[in-house]
């Protein structure tokens, strides 16, 4: 374990300017990949592939920033204590929201528009069939 | 600063302000939290009596206060005001009483003392976390008095009712103020929690390893972790609901929703999303509301049973287990919401699993008491009642965790019974016990034991009269949050039961006079005590009562765990944590 | 040594305690990482919201960047800027560690300027959105989820408001001119009274007071009038554009939607309206089909009506007053309808010849626009980028606070913690950029 009394950086400097510039070039290169993929019609015609590539690239960029710019590569084991819980929790939160998206996409239909009521306050309400507001609320939330 | 010589009036008042008002001393901040939350406790209790009044004698004129509050309705509670009442009761009790009294008052006061630190790691941040509560106090207060009715979205603030100004005609800006208030509470708790974690991780006295921490500190530590991870999500959700109300975004408003004959502002959002984000915070929040209490109860029980805490490490692991599992069970609040049924099953199983670590804790408390010579002091009585009541509250929780049962008892008084058993009969009783227990440390004086016991027995009897009856109501489906459930003939015969509960509730609130008198009287006239009146092991009992600035007048060095009671070897029947082992070589050398 | 472990502390004479830190780093860094954990959860909530709303939206409706005037390259430039600033702040930290305080300060200034550039570009982007009406608003934003009667009536209301406002302004201008003329004649008579030496002194005094009042009023009128007169030309031009739109685009659509029996014509009318105002690329083919169908229907109706008009115009042998009146009425109706059709054709031709949609050609129109899932897009876009921008601003404030300091080795910890925060802001953007601009 390193000397814990001070910033632990005083003695040895880990990142040289050259190393940071290499990471910088790497980040630019990865950004370029994302940009190209996002604007490539062939790849984006099956969007899932494009999304996956772009998210993978973003994760790689995030790793570069954390490892080098945030010095995690050179830190002692405390880095796991302070970073992993939040990472797990955040990913878990996102994952748990997915089943409901699936539920909603599967049960989504345009008929809900038809059942939705039109406002009765409209000045020329003549040709807007005034549905029951209560029914519309039920329909909109009850899927 | 200008210590010597005569101070001018200005300097005197400034030093008063910096010592007692904008103090950075954790003890003063803790007491500030304590006094504020006790005042809010009174407010929350009175709000509850308003609810009880309406349920026992619906639409009858309230004596004395009725004409003052609702002169327009001739002294009656209006349905809208009833909604405001239960919204405010829950909000005040959860966000202004239980969470801040545990983390804010006891967390602040006890953490540095029990780990052997002179203060929190960041005293200024600590001060800010108290003063950020004041905007929240003012905002929620303003929300209550906003004409014509206060916030009425329930403490859960479910959209679309809460997300749309048009939906609840009574609570135009009130709900907005409410949300802003909750956001401030969030900032305050967040600042507190990162500070507590840093303090506990970094500022333990030499020899105070993690597994020598008292359970109170473990409870506070895990609570801080829960707050740090769960609260930001609620803040995010709250901000989104605010923008829904103020700027016309539609995160939680479904498309083409018609409210009061006009199409909702914008749409395409999902009301269910709010429930997910809200409960992602608010289920862990129920552990935020009980884990520190469990920790404090463990300390008190071990002290007054004069026995080592049974299974210290399992207790630590089960607290951590409860916290970990607590994050993956939030969906049990949403069984009837229309969430994906697959999730319902998952959440049911994970919720059931929480019963395991909870049972471990319960049995460990029982194991601690087993065969001991209990000293029935007031704090011990409260702690024992905590254990008993937690068992009732915990078991009724298992009913709700089962999806099929929950479909029937959802939104009935069974739920209300459950969380009052956990939060009032559990946490609030533990907090009373903790106040009696640490009062000598806080003020250097003892509270009166006789009055304390009268307070305990009256509260215990009437709380069971009030809350146990709710189970019966819930079992027949008596719905919560309705101003007049007797409008349904099915429930008409339950009114006498409700009258009984209301009488009990009024008496329960009245019994707190014994506490209030005892508390205030003892601050000034209680018998003075030394450092360790209860003969306990914790580090806080080695500091002066009350501790001065910097807490310790010696360098505490810890040689043992906090629960070494009843030792046949010692002259006294306890080993304070600072007492060196009889052999020459210290177990753990101080860190230098 | 270890008194450094608990940051700044006022030395009030109590003893300095020693601690056994659990982690081998200073307290500032511990609390900063814990704070970043809470930030991660905060953004997880926001990003989770985006994912739920983005993928929970009806299939195929989520707007493409082009639909909402979002420029991918601006997002890419901002990514570049943030990466540069991350490099400069990490180099500033290295410089401070090496005790090169002036170099550290320069690098911090570079970071600060880059942060400002980022915000500048963000503001420009926001400006573009606001210009096109793509933002949430109470009680209803300009964005409508689909082309239905609500939408058509909202367009009609907006156009009617424009025309009414213009008419009201014109009427006001005319009224003011009228009043001025009346006052001028009154002035003349009063002048006569004043100049007439035989007048009653009381009467002269009254006249003088009245004249003063009139002068006052005239100057008021003139100041009011000047703005109206200056705007008159523009108003006329606007009216010339808005009135046909009101009659032949909005009203026609509402009538068609309410009266046509063919569902394609009914739906088509509103879709056409939406497309003319704010063309979405994906609607292009569909709307052109609708246009063709409507043109065919119009031709058929026109033929029918012309025949009818001819038939009605042919003189009839026996004279019957009632029948004659009926025929005249029918004739008038048919001719009116023909005129409407002609107007519709003219307006459609005019609008179709425009290069962009109506809202882009005439910004002052500010008509409701149809962007499916547009509300949700705007809500999530402003939520995510807004909170990211707030974090950038907080970072800039921190930079501004530490810039005046001497950034030598003793301040390296402070710079490191600032840098960690700034890298986190960069991290968030690394995920936001593809999600908001490229997905
Ligand atoms: Cu729960």
PDB file of C-alpha atoms in Angstrom, chain A residues 1-136:
ATOM      1  CA  UNK A   1       0.000   0.000   0.000  1.00  0.00           C
ATOM      2  CA  UNK A   2       1.300   3.426  -0.847  1.00  0.00           C
ATOM      3  CA  UNK A   3       2.064   6.173   1.543  1.00  0.00           C
ATOM      4  CA  UNK A   4      -1.308   7.333   2.731  1.00  0.00           C
ATOM      5  CA  UNK A   5      -0.353  10.583   4.290  1.00  0.00           C
ATOM      6  CA  UNK A   6      -0.445  12.732   1.244  1.00  0.00           C
ATOM      7  CA  UNK A   7      -1.753  12.793  -2.235  1.00  0.00           C
ATOM      8  CA  UNK A   8       0.223   9.723  -3.250  1.00  0.00           C
ATOM      9  CA  UNK A   9       1.276  11.534  -6.388  1.00  0.00           C
ATOM     10  CA  UNK A  10       4.099  13.544  -5.011  1.00  0.00           C
ATOM     11  CA  UNK A  11       6.841  11.040  -5.603  1.00  0.00           C
ATOM     12  CA  UNK A  12       6.035   9.374  -8.855  1.00  0.00           C
ATOM     13  CA  UNK A  13       4.285  11.096 -11.716  1.00  0.00           C
ATOM     14  CA  UNK A  14       2.326   8.511 -13.644  1.00  0.00           C
ATOM     15  CA  UNK A  15       1.014  10.199 -16.710  1.00  0.00           C
ATOM     16  CA  UNK A  16       3.481  11.980 -18.939  1.00  0.00           C
ATOM     17  CA  UNK A  17       2.224  14.609 -21.352  1.00  0.00           C
ATOM     18  CA  UNK A  18       2.889  12.179 -24.167  1.00  0.00           C
ATOM     19  CA  UNK A  19       0.645   9.566 -22.614  1.00  0.00           C
ATOM     20  CA  UNK A  20      -2.198  12.030 -22.189  1.00  0.00           C
ATOM     21  CA  UNK A  21      -1.855  13.160 -25.788  1.00  0.00           C
ATOM     22  CA  UNK A  22      -2.012   9.542 -26.949  1.00  0.00           C
ATOM     23  CA  UNK A  23      -5.218   9.069 -24.983  1.00  0.00           C
ATOM     24  CA  UNK A  24      -6.488  12.306 -26.487  1.00  0.00           C
ATOM     25  CA  UNK A  25      -5.868  11.024 -30.009  1.00  0.00           C
ATOM     26  CA  UNK A  26      -7.556   7.753 -29.074  1.00  0.00           C
ATOM     27  CA  UNK A  27     -10.610   9.608 -27.822  1.00  0.00           C
ATOM     28  CA  UNK A  28     -10.833  11.633 -31.028  1.00  0.00           C
ATOM     29  CA  UNK A  29     -10.542   8.479 -33.082  1.00  0.00           C
ATOM     30  CA  UNK A  30     -13.325   6.802 -31.119  1.00  0.00           C
ATOM     31  CA  UNK A  31     -15.538   9.875 -31.456  1.00  0.00           C
ATOM     32  CA  UNK A  32     -14.955   9.753 -35.196  1.00  0.00           C
ATOM     33  CA  UNK A  33     -16.083   6.107 -35.226  1.00  0.00           C
ATOM     34  CA  UNK A  34     -19.309   6.999 -33.402  1.00  0.00           C
ATOM     35  CA  UNK A  35     -19.961   9.874 -35.725  1.00  0.00           C
ATOM     36  CA  UNK A  36     -19.378   7.789 -38.833  1.00  0.00           C
ATOM     37  CA  UNK A  37     -21.533   4.936 -37.595  1.00  0.00           C
ATOM     38  CA  UNK A  38     -24.329   7.283 -36.587  1.00  0.00           C
ATOM     39  CA  UNK A  39     -24.400   8.889 -40.012  1.00  0.00           C
ATOM     40  CA  UNK A  40     -23.966   5.701 -42.001  1.00  0.00           C
ATOM     41  CA  UNK A  41     -27.275   4.772 -43.575  1.00  0.00           C
ATOM     42  CA  UNK A  42     -26.274   1.176 -44.184  1.00  0.00           C
ATOM     43  CA  UNK A  43     -25.460   0.519 -40.545  1.00  0.00           C
ATOM     44  CA  UNK A  44     -28.316   2.578 -39.182  1.00  0.00           C
ATOM     45  CA  UNK A  45     -30.829   0.703 -41.340  1.00  0.00           C
ATOM     46  CA  UNK A  46     -30.707  -1.927 -38.599  1.00  0.00           C
ATOM     47  CA  UNK A  47     -30.436   0.611 -35.803  1.00  0.00           C
ATOM     48  CA  UNK A  48     -29.753  -1.923 -33.063  1.00  0.00           C
ATOM     49  CA  UNK A  49     -26.338  -2.626 -34.562  1.00  0.00           C
ATOM     50  CA  UNK A  50     -25.502   1.069 -34.769  1.00  0.00           C
ATOM     51  CA  UNK A  51     -26.696   1.708 -31.221  1.00  0.00           C
ATOM     52  CA  UNK A  52     -24.641  -1.180 -29.892  1.00  0.00           C
ATOM     53  CA  UNK A  53     -21.496  -0.015 -31.669  1.00  0.00           C
ATOM     54  CA  UNK A  54     -21.969   3.548 -30.466  1.00  0.00           C
ATOM     55  CA  UNK A  55     -22.584   2.510 -26.866  1.00  0.00           C
ATOM     56  CA  UNK A  56     -19.570   0.199 -26.952  1.00  0.00           C
ATOM     57  CA  UNK A  57     -17.473   3.072 -28.272  1.00  0.00           C
ATOM     58  CA  UNK A  58     -18.829   5.349 -25.538  1.00  0.00           C
ATOM     59  CA  UNK A  59     -17.939   2.782 -22.900  1.00  0.00           C
ATOM     60  CA  UNK A  60     -14.425   2.533 -24.327  1.00  0.00           C
ATOM     61  CA  UNK A  61     -14.125   6.329 -24.218  1.00  0.00           C
ATOM     62  CA  UNK A  62     -15.416   6.379 -20.671  1.00  0.00           C
ATOM     63  CA  UNK A  63     -12.855   3.768 -19.671  1.00  0.00           C
ATOM     64  CA  UNK A  64     -10.049   5.805 -21.250  1.00  0.00           C
ATOM     65  CA  UNK A  65     -11.123   8.956 -19.429  1.00  0.00           C
ATOM     66  CA  UNK A  66     -11.471   7.174 -16.103  1.00  0.00           C
ATOM     67  CA  UNK A  67      -8.274   5.150 -16.341  1.00  0.00           C
ATOM     68  CA  UNK A  68      -5.954   7.893 -17.520  1.00  0.00           C
ATOM     69  CA  UNK A  69      -7.488  11.308 -16.935  1.00  0.00           C
ATOM     70  CA  UNK A  70      -9.006  10.324 -13.627  1.00  0.00           C
ATOM     71  CA  UNK A  71      -5.854   8.391 -12.746  1.00  0.00           C
ATOM     72  CA  UNK A  72      -7.718   5.263 -11.771  1.00  0.00           C
ATOM     73  CA  UNK A  73      -5.152   3.120 -13.557  1.00  0.00           C
ATOM     74  CA  UNK A  74      -2.533   4.134 -11.014  1.00  0.00           C
ATOM     75  CA  UNK A  75      -4.656   4.191  -7.890  1.00  0.00           C
ATOM     76  CA  UNK A  76      -4.610   1.624  -5.121  1.00  0.00           C
ATOM     77  CA  UNK A  77      -7.471  -0.762  -4.492  1.00  0.00           C
ATOM     78  CA  UNK A  78      -9.691   1.875  -2.936  1.00  0.00           C
ATOM     79  CA  UNK A  79     -10.746   2.729  -6.475  1.00  0.00           C
ATOM     80  CA  UNK A  80     -12.935  -0.344  -6.566  1.00  0.00           C
ATOM     81  CA  UNK A  81     -14.630   0.588  -3.296  1.00  0.00           C
ATOM     82  CA  UNK A  82     -15.594   4.024  -4.523  1.00  0.00           C
ATOM     83  CA  UNK A  83     -16.504   3.307  -8.133  1.00  0.00           C
ATOM     84  CA  UNK A  84     -18.028  -0.128  -8.463  1.00  0.00           C
ATOM     85  CA  UNK A  85     -21.108   0.263  -6.210  1.00  0.00           C
ATOM     86  CA  UNK A  86     -22.388   3.290  -8.106  1.00  0.00           C
ATOM     87  CA  UNK A  87     -21.686   1.652 -11.453  1.00  0.00           C
ATOM     88  CA  UNK A  88     -23.599  -1.471 -10.495  1.00  0.00           C
ATOM     89  CA  UNK A  89     -26.507   0.457  -9.020  1.00  0.00           C
ATOM     90  CA  UNK A  90     -26.866   2.735 -12.031  1.00  0.00           C
ATOM     91  CA  UNK A  91     -26.741  -0.101 -14.534  1.00  0.00           C
ATOM     92  CA  UNK A  92     -29.210  -2.046 -12.400  1.00  0.00           C
ATOM     93  CA  UNK A  93     -31.635   0.884 -12.351  1.00  0.00           C
ATOM     94  CA  UNK A  94     -31.488   1.120 -16.125  1.00  0.00           C
ATOM     95  CA  UNK A  95     -31.970  -2.619 -16.572  1.00  0.00           C
ATOM     96  CA  UNK A  96     -35.016  -2.735 -14.329  1.00  0.00           C
ATOM     97  CA  UNK A  97     -36.722  -0.104 -16.442  1.00  0.00           C
ATOM     98  CA  UNK A  98     -36.453  -2.176 -19.604  1.00  0.00           C
ATOM     99  CA  UNK A  99     -39.232  -4.750 -19.007  1.00  0.00           C
ATOM    100  CA  UNK A 100     -41.739  -1.944 -18.807  1.00  0.00           C
ATOM    101  CA  UNK A 101     -40.567  -0.482 -22.099  1.00  0.00           C
ATOM    102  CA  UNK A 102     -41.089  -3.847 -23.699  1.00  0.00           C
ATOM    103  CA  UNK A 103     -44.502  -4.089 -22.096  1.00  0.00           C
ATOM    104  CA  UNK A 104     -45.428  -0.686 -23.378  1.00  0.00           C
ATOM    105  CA  UNK A 105     -44.082  -1.156 -26.887  1.00  0.00           C
ATOM    106  CA  UNK A 106     -45.894  -4.448 -27.209  1.00  0.00           C
ATOM    107  CA  UNK A 107     -49.176  -3.094 -25.954  1.00  0.00           C
ATOM    108  CA  UNK A 108     -48.904   0.213 -27.700  1.00  0.00           C
ATOM    109  CA  UNK A 109     -51.501   0.788 -30.311  1.00  0.00           C
ATOM    110  CA  UNK A 110     -52.843   3.784 -32.080  1.00  0.00           C
ATOM    111  CA  UNK A 111     -56.335   2.926 -30.935  1.00  0.00           C
ATOM    112  CA  UNK A 112     -55.578   4.778 -27.731  1.00  0.00           C
ATOM    113  CA  UNK A 113     -55.614   7.943 -29.801  1.00  0.00           C
ATOM    114  CA  UNK A 114     -59.098   7.097 -31.016  1.00  0.00           C
ATOM    115  CA  UNK A 115     -60.391   6.630 -27.501  1.00  0.00           C
ATOM    116  CA  UNK A 116     -58.777   9.771 -26.255  1.00  0.00           C
ATOM    117  CA  UNK A 117     -61.285  12.518 -25.714  1.00  0.00           C
ATOM    118  CA  UNK A 118     -61.156  15.817 -27.487  1.00  0.00           C
ATOM    119  CA  UNK A 119     -61.413  18.991 -25.506  1.00  0.00           C
ATOM    120  CA  UNK A 120     -64.898  20.319 -24.996  1.00  0.00           C
ATOM    121  CA  UNK A 121     -63.608  23.811 -24.340  1.00  0.00           C
ATOM    122  CA  UNK A 122     -62.736  24.152 -28.022  1.00  0.00           C
ATOM    123  CA  UNK A 123     -64.738  27.037 -29.456  1.00  0.00           C
ATOM    124  CA  UNK A 124     -66.067  25.075 -32.425  1.00  0.00           C
ATOM    125  CA  UNK A 125     -66.755  21.845 -30.649  1.00  0.00           C
ATOM    126  CA  UNK A 126     -69.383  20.988 -33.234  1.00  0.00           C
ATOM    127  CA  UNK A 127     -67.555  18.235 -35.022  1.00  0.00           C
ATOM    128  CA  UNK A 128     -65.409  16.901 -32.229  1.00  0.00           C
ATOM    129  CA  UNK A 129     -67.095  13.928 -30.639  1.00  0.00           C
ATOM    130  CA  UNK A 130     -66.910  14.688 -26.941  1.00  0.00           C
ATOM    131  CA  UNK A 131     -65.916  11.501 -25.239  1.00  0.00           C
ATOM    132  CA  UNK A 132     -66.041  10.897 -21.539  1.00  0.00           C
ATOM    133  CA  UNK A 133     -62.934  12.476 -20.014  1.00  0.00           C
ATOM    134  CA  UNK A 134     -62.853   9.837 -17.315  1.00  0.00           C
ATOM    135  CA  UNK A 135     -62.796   7.054 -19.850  1.00  0.00           C
ATOM    136  CA  UNK A 136     -59.933   8.706 -21.649  1.00  0.00           C
TER     137      UNK A 136
END
